[in-house]
Short mmCIF file of C-alpha atoms and ligand atoms in Angstrom, two decimals:
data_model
loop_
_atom_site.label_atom_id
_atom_site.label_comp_id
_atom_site.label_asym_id
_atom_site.label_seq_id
_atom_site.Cartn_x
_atom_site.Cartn_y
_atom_site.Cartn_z
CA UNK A 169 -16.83 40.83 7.15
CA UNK A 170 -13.84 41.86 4.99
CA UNK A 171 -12.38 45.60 5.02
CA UNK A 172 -14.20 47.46 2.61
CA UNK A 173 -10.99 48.16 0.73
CA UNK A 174 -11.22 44.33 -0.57
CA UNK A 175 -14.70 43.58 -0.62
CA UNK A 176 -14.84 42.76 -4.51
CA UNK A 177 -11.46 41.16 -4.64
CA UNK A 178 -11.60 38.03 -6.62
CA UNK A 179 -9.27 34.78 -5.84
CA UNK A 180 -9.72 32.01 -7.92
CA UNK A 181 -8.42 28.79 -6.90
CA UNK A 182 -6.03 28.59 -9.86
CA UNK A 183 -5.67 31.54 -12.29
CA UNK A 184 -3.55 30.10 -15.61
CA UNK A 185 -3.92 33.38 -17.18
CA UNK A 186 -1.48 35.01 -14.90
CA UNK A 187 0.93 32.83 -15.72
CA UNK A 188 0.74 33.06 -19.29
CA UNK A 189 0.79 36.51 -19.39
CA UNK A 190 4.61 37.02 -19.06
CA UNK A 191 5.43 33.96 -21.20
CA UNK A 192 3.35 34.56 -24.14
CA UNK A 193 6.42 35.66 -26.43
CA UNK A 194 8.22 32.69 -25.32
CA UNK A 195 5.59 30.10 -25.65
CA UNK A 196 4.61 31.58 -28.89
CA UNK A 197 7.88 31.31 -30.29
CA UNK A 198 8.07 27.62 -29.16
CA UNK A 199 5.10 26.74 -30.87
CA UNK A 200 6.23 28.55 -34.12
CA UNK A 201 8.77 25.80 -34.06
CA UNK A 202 6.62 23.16 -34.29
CA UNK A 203 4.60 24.73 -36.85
CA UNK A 204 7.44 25.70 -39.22
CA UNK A 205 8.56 21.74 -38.77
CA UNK A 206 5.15 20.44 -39.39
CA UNK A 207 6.32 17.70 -36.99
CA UNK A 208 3.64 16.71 -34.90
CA UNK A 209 4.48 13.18 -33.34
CA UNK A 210 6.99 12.52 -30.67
CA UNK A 211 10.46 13.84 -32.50
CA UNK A 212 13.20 16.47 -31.27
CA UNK A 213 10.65 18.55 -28.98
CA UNK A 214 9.57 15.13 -26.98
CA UNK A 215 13.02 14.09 -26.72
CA UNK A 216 14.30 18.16 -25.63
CA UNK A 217 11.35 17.78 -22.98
CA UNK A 218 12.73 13.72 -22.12
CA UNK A 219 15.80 14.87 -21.77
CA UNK A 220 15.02 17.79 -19.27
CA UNK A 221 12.74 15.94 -16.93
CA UNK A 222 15.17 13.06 -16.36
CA UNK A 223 17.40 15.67 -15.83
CA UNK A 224 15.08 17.78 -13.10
CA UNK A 225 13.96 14.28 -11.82
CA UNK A 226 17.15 13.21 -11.38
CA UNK A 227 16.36 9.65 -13.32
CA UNK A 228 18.32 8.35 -16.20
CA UNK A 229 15.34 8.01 -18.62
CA UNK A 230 11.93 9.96 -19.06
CA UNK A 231 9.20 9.00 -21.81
CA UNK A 232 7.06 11.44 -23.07
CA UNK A 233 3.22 9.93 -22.67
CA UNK A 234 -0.45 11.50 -23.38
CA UNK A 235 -1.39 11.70 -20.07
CA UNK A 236 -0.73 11.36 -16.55
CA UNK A 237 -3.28 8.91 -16.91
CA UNK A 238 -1.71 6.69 -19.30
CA UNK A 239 2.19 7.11 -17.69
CA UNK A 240 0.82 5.04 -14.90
CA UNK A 241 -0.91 2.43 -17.11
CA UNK A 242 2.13 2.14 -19.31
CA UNK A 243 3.89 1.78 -16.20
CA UNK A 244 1.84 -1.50 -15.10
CA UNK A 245 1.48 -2.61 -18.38
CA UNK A 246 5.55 -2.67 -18.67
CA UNK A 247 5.48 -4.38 -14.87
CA UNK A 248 3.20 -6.80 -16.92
CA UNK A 249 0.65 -6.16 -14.64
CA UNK A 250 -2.71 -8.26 -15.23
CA UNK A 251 -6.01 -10.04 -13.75
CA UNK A 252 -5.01 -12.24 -10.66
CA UNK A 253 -2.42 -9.69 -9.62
CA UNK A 254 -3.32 -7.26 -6.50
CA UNK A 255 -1.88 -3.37 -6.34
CA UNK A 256 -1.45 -1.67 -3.54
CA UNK A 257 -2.21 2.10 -3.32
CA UNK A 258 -4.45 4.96 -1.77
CA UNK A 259 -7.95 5.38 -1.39
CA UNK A 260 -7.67 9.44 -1.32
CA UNK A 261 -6.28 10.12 -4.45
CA UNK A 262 -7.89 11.32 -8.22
CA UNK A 263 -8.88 8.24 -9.58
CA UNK A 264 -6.87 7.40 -12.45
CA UNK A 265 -4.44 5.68 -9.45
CA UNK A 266 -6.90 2.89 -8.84
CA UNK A 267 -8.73 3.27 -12.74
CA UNK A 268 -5.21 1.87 -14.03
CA UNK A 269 -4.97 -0.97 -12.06
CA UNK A 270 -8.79 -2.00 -13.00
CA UNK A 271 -8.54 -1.40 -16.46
CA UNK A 272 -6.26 -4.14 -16.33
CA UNK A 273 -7.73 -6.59 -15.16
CA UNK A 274 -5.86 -6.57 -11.70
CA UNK A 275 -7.31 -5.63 -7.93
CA UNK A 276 -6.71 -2.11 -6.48
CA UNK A 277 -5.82 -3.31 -2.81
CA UNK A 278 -6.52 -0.13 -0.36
CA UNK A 279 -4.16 0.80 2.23
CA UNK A 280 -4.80 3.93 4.37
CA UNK A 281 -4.05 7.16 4.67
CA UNK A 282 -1.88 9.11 7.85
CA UNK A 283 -4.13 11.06 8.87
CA UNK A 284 -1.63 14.35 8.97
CA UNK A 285 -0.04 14.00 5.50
CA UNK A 286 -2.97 12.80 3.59
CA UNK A 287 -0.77 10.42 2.14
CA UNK A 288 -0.41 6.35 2.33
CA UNK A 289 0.54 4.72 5.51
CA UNK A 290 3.56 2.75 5.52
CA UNK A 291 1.99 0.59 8.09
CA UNK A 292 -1.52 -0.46 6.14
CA UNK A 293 0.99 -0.64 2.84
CA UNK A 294 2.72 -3.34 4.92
CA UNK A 295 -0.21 -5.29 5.88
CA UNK A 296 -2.04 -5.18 2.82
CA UNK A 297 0.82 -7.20 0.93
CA UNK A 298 0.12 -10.22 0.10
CA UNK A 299 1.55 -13.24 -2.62
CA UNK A 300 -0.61 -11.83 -5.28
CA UNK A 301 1.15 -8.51 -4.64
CA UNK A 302 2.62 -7.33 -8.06
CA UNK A 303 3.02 -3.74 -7.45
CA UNK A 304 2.47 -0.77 -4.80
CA UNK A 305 1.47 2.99 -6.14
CA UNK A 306 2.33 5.52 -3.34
CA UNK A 307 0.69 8.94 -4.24
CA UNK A 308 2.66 12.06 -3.72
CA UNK A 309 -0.44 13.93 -3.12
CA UNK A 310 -0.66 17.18 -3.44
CA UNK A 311 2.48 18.08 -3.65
CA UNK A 312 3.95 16.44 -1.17
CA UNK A 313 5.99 13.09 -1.56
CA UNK A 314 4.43 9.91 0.73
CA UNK A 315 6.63 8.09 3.39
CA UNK A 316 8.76 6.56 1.02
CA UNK A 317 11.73 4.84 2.60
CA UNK A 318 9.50 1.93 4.87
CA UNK A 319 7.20 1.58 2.34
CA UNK A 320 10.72 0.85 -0.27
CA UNK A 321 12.17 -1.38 2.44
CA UNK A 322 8.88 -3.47 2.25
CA UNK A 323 8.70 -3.73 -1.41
CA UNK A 324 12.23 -4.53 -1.35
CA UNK A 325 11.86 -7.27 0.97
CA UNK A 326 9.66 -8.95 -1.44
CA UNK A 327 10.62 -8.01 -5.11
CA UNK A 328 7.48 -5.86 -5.29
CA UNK A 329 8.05 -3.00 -7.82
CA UNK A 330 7.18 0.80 -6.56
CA UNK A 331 5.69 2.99 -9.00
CA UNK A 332 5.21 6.38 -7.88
CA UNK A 333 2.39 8.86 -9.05
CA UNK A 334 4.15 12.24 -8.87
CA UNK A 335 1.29 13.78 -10.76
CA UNK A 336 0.88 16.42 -8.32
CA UNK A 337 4.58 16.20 -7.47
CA UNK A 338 6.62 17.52 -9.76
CA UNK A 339 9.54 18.90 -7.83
CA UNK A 340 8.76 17.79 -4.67
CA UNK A 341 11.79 15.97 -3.07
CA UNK A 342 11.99 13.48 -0.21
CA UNK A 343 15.50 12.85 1.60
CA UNK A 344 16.88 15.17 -0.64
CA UNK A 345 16.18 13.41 -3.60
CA UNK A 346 13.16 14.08 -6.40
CA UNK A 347 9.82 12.63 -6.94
CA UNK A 348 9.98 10.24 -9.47
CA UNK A 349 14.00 9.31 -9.09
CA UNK A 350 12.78 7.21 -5.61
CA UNK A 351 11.51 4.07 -6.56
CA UNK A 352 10.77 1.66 -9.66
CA UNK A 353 9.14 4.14 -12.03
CA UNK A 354 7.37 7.73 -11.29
CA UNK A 355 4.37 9.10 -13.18
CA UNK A 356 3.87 12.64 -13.85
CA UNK A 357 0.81 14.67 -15.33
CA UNK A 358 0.88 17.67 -17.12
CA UNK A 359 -2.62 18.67 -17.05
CA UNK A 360 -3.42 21.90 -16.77
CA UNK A 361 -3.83 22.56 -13.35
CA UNK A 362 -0.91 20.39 -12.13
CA UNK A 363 2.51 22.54 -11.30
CA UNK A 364 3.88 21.68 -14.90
CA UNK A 365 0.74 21.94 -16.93
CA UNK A 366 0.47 21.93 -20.91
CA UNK A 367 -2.22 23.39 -23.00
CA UNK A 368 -4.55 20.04 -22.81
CA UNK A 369 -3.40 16.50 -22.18
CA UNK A 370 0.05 15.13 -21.34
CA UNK A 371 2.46 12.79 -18.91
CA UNK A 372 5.88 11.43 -18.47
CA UNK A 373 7.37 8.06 -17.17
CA UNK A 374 10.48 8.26 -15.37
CA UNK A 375 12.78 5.41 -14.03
CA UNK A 376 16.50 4.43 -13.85
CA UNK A 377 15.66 1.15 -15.96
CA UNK A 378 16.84 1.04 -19.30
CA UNK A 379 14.79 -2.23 -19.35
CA UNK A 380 11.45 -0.55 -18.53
CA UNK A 381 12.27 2.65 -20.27
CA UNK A 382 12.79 0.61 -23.75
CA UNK A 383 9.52 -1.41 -23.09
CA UNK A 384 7.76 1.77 -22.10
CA UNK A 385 9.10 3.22 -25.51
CA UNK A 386 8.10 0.40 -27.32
CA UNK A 387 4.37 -0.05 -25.26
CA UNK A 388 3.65 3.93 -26.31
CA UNK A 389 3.74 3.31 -29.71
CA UNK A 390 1.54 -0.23 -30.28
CA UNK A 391 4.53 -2.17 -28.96
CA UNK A 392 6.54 -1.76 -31.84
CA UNK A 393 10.43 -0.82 -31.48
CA UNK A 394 10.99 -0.54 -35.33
CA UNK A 395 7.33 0.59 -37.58
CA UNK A 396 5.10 -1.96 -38.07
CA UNK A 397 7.16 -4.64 -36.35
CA UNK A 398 4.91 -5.02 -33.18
CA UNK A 399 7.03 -7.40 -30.20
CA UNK A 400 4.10 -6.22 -27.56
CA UNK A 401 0.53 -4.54 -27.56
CA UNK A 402 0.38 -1.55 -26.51
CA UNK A 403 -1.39 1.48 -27.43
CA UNK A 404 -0.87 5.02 -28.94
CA UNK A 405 0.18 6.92 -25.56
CA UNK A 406 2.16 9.49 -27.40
CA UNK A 407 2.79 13.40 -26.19
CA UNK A 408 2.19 15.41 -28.83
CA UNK A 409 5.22 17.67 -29.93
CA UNK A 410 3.15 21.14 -29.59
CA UNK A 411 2.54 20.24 -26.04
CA UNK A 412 6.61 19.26 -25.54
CA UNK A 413 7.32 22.77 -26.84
CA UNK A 414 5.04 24.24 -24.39
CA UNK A 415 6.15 22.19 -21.37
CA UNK A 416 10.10 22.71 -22.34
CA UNK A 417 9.60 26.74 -21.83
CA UNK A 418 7.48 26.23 -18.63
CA UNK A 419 9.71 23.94 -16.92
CA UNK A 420 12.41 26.46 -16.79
CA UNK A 421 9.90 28.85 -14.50
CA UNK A 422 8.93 25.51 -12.15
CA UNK A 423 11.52 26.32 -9.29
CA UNK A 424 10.33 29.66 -8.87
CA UNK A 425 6.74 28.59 -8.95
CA UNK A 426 7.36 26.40 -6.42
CA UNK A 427 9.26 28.40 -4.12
CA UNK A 428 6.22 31.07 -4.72
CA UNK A 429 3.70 27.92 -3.64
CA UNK A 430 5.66 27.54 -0.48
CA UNK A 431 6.20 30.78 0.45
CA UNK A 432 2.29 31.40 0.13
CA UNK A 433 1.50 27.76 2.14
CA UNK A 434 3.92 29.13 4.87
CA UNK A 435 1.98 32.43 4.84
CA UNK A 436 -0.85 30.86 5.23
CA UNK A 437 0.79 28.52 8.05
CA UNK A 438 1.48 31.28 9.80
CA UNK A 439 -1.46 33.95 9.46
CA UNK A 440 -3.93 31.04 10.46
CA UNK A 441 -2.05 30.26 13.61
CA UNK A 442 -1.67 33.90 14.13
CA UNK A 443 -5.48 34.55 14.19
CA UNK A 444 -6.04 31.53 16.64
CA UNK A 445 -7.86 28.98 13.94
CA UNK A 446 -5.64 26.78 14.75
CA UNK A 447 -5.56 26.63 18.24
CA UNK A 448 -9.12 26.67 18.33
CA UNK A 449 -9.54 23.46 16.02
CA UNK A 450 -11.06 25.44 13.53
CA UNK A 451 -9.04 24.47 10.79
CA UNK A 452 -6.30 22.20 10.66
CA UNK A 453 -2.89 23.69 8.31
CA UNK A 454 -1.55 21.11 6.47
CA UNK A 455 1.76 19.22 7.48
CA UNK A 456 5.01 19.08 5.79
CA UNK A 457 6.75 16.04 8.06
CA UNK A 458 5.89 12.44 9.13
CA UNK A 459 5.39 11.46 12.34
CA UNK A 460 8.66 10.87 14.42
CA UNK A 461 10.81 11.85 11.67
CA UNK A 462 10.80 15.72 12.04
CA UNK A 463 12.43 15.77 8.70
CA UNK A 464 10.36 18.25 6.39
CA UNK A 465 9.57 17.02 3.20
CA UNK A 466 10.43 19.59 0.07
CA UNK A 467 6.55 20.14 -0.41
CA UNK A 468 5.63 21.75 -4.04
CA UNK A 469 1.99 22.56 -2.81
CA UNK A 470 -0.01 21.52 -6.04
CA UNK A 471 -2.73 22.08 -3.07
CA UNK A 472 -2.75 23.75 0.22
CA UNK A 473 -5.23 21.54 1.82
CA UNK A 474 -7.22 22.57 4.79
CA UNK A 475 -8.81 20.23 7.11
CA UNK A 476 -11.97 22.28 8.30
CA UNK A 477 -14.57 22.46 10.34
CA UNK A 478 -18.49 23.27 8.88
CA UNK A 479 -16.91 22.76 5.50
CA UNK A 480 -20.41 23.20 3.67
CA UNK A 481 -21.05 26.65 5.16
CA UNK A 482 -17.76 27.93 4.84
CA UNK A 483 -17.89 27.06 1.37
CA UNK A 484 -20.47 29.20 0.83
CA UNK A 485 -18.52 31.79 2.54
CA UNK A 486 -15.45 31.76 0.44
CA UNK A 487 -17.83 31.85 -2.49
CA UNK A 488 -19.69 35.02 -1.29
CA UNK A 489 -15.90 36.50 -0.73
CA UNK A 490 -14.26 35.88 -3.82
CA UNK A 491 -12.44 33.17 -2.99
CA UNK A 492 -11.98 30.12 -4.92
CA UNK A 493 -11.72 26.34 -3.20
CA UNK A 494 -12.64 23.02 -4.07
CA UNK A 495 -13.04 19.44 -2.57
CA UNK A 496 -10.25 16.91 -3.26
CA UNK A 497 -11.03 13.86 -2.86
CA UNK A 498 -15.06 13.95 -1.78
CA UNK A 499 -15.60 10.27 -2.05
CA UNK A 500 -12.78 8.40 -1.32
CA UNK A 501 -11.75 5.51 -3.81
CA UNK A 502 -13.14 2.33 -2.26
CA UNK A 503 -16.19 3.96 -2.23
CA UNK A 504 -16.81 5.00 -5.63
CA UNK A 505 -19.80 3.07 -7.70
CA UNK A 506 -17.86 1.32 -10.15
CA UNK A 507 -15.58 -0.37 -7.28
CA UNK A 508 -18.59 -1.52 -5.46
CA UNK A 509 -17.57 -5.46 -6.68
CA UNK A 510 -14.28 -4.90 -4.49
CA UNK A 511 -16.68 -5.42 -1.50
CA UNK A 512 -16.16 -2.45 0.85
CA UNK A 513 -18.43 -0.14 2.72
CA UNK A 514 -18.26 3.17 5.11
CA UNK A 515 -16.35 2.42 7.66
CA UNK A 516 -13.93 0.12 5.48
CA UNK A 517 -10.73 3.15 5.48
CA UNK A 518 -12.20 5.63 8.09
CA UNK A 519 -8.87 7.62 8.07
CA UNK A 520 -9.42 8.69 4.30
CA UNK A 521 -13.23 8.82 4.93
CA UNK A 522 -13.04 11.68 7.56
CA UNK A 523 -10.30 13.20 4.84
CA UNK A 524 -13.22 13.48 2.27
CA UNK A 525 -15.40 14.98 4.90
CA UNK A 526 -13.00 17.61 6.22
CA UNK A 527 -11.11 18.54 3.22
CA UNK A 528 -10.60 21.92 1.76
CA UNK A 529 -8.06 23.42 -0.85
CA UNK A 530 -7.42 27.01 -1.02
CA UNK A 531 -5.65 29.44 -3.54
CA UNK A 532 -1.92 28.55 -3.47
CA UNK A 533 -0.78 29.13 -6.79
CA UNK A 534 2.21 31.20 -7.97
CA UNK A 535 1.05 34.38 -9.18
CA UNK A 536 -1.57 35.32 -6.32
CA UNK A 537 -0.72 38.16 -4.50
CA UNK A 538 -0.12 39.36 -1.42
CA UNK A 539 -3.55 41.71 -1.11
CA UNK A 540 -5.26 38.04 -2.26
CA UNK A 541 -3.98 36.07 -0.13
CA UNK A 542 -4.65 37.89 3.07
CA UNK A 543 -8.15 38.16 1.41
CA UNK A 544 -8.43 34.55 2.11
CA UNK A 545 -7.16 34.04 5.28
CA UNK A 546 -9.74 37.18 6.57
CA UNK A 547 -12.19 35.56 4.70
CA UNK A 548 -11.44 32.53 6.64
CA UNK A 549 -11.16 34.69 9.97
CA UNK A 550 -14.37 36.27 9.42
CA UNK A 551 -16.25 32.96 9.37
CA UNK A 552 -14.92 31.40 11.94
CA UNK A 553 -14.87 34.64 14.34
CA UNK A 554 -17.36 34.28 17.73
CA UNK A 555 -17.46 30.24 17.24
CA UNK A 556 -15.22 29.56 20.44
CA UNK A 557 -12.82 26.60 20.53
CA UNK A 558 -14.11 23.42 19.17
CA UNK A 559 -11.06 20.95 18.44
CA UNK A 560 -12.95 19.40 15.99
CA UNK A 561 -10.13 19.18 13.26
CA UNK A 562 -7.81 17.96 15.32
CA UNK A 563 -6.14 14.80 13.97
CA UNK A 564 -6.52 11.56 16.86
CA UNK A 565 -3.99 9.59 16.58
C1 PLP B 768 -3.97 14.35 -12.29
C2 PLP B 768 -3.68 13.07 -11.64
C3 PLP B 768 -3.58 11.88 -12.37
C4 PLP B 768 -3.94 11.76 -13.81
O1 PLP B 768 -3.32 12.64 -14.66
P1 PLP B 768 -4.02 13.05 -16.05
O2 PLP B 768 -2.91 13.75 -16.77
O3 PLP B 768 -5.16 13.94 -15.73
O4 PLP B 768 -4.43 11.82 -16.74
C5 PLP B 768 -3.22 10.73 -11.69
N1 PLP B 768 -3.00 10.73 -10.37
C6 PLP B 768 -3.11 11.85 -9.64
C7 PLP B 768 -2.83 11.79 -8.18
C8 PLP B 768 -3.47 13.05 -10.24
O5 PLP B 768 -3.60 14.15 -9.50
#
């Protein structure tokens, strides 16, 4: 059991209300702005915020959007996306990723995971293509950007655009350059509990394509460029400007935030291997590189993801300690009800099946401390001590 000193220690999985502490006066002030303007819809808050995230992203443009949600369905919907067409993505991701491709119409196409990333294999990307092929969404889940540069090369090959959902991602870089800069378009959420999150609902397209950008513009607001002088159908995917005012104070505090995120996932790295979990296949740490690259991604850590062993038990644990986890993703895409017309079963993506099993996220935000953090990892230590060495999270190859 934990020392006594830390036995009623509480660690949520996310705690928002240490990070608005210190930036109450400045968020307050922000949204005094918009209230003296009375200005509600898009205006010069949205385009403050546009401006700034095409600048952190490193893109040329950035459109404000209501959600995370609906930046990747405005994304399709510019790529004219539609039923007969087929895109490629993840099965272990939230589901908007797939939702947006069935809400129009088209066929989510499932390409596996790598087993130490979590993220989309280049390889299953490659061989799920096919002529009906109109787009591929790599997820940069959480927090960490997928394999980008062979799954780019294979799109490229082909004339198949790449949209990227960087909802977890914001920050995150790959070769040195940002999620959402890397490919055709990248789709960012500012939910909450993402690493940029706003006070309810929120999202951002971003993309070097004046073309798309314009359309995406034009697609937010019913597909009209001037007021009532509609060239497309879209829809009302709007960000509100309280939200902008919000996000445009926040984002200045994102680098530290993530430098805090990695500097607890690399605590955690370390203390686990210290105390022989991972040796003994008790838990698997997550991984920051692909396979036969060595090159470490710049991971943002929306989610320090554990791959575990007796996940139900432990869970129980953690929640007897204190400690705050949850389950992301516990049924993998392919297999949710309302996909059961796409015709697969258990068994159909085993890599992202055993993910769901074995999965477990653990405190990694910003403002946890050091006292809670060791709380978790000798909560962790605690249940796994006098189980000898099992291997069972290690990843096969
Ligand atoms: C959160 C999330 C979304 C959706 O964002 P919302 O803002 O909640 O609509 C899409 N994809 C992934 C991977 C996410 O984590």
């Amino acid at each position: 059991m934990p020392t006594g000193r830390i036995d009623n220690m509480q660690v949520p999985l996310l705690d928002l209300k240490a990070q608005f502490a210190p930036l109450r006066g400045e968020i307050q002030a922000a949204i005094e702005d918009v209230l003296e303007a009375q200005s509600f819809i898009l205006g010069p808050k949205v385009e403050a915020l546009e401006r700034a995230i095409a600048a952190y992203s490193g893109t040329e443009h950035a459109i404000g959007v209501s959600s995370g949600t609906d930046a990747l369905l405005v994304a399709l919907m510019a790529l004219g996306i539609g039923p007969g067409d087929e895109v490629v993505t993840t099965p272990f991701s939230f589901f908007a990723t797939a939702g947006v491709i069935a809400r129009l119409g088209a066929r989510p196409v499932f390409a596996d995971i790598d087993p130490a990333t979590f993220n989309i294999d280049p390889a299953q990307v490659q061989g799920s293509i096919t002529g009906k092929t109109k787009a591929i969404i790599p997820v940069h889940l959480f927090g960490q950007c997928a394999d980008m540069d062979p799954i780019l090369a294979a799109a490229r090959k082909r004339g198949i655009p790449v949209v990227e959902d960087a909802a977890q991602s914001i920050g995150a870089e790959y070769g040195g350059r940002r999620a959402g800069s890397l490919a055709t378009m990248g789709a960012f959420s500012f939910f909450p509990s993402k690493n940029l999150g706003c006070f309810g609902d929120g999202g951002m397209v971003t993309t070097h394509d004046a073309g798309l950008a314009e359309k995406i513009r034009a697609l937010r607001h019913h597909g009209a460029k001037k007021a009532y002088d509609h060239r497309l159908v879209g829809g009302n995917f709007r960000l509100d400007a309280l939200q902008a005012a919000v996000l445009s104070v926040k984002l200045r505090y994102l680098d530290r935030w993530s430098d805090a995120r990695r500097e607890n996932a690399r605590y955690y790295d370390r203390r686990l291997q210290e105390e022989g979990l991972v040796e003994n296949g008790h838990v698997r740490t997550p991984s920051a590189a692909y396979a036969g690259s060595g090159d470490e991604n710049f991971h943002v850590y929306n989610q320090y993801t554990l791959r575990v062993e007796g996940r139900e038990a432990l869970r129980a644990h953690l929640a007897a300690s204190g400690v705050g986890c949850s389950i992301y993703y516990p049924i993998p895409l392919h297999l949710q009800a309302c996909f059961v017309g796409l015709g697969h079963r258990a068994g159909s993506f085993p890599v992202s099946e055993r993910a769901a099993e074995e999965a477990l996220s653990i405190p990694v935000y910003p403002e946890l401390t050091v006292e809670q953090r060791e709380h978790v990892v000798e909560t962790l230590v605690s249940f796994y001590r006098g189980r000898g060495r099992t291997g069972k999270t290690e990843v096969v190859r």
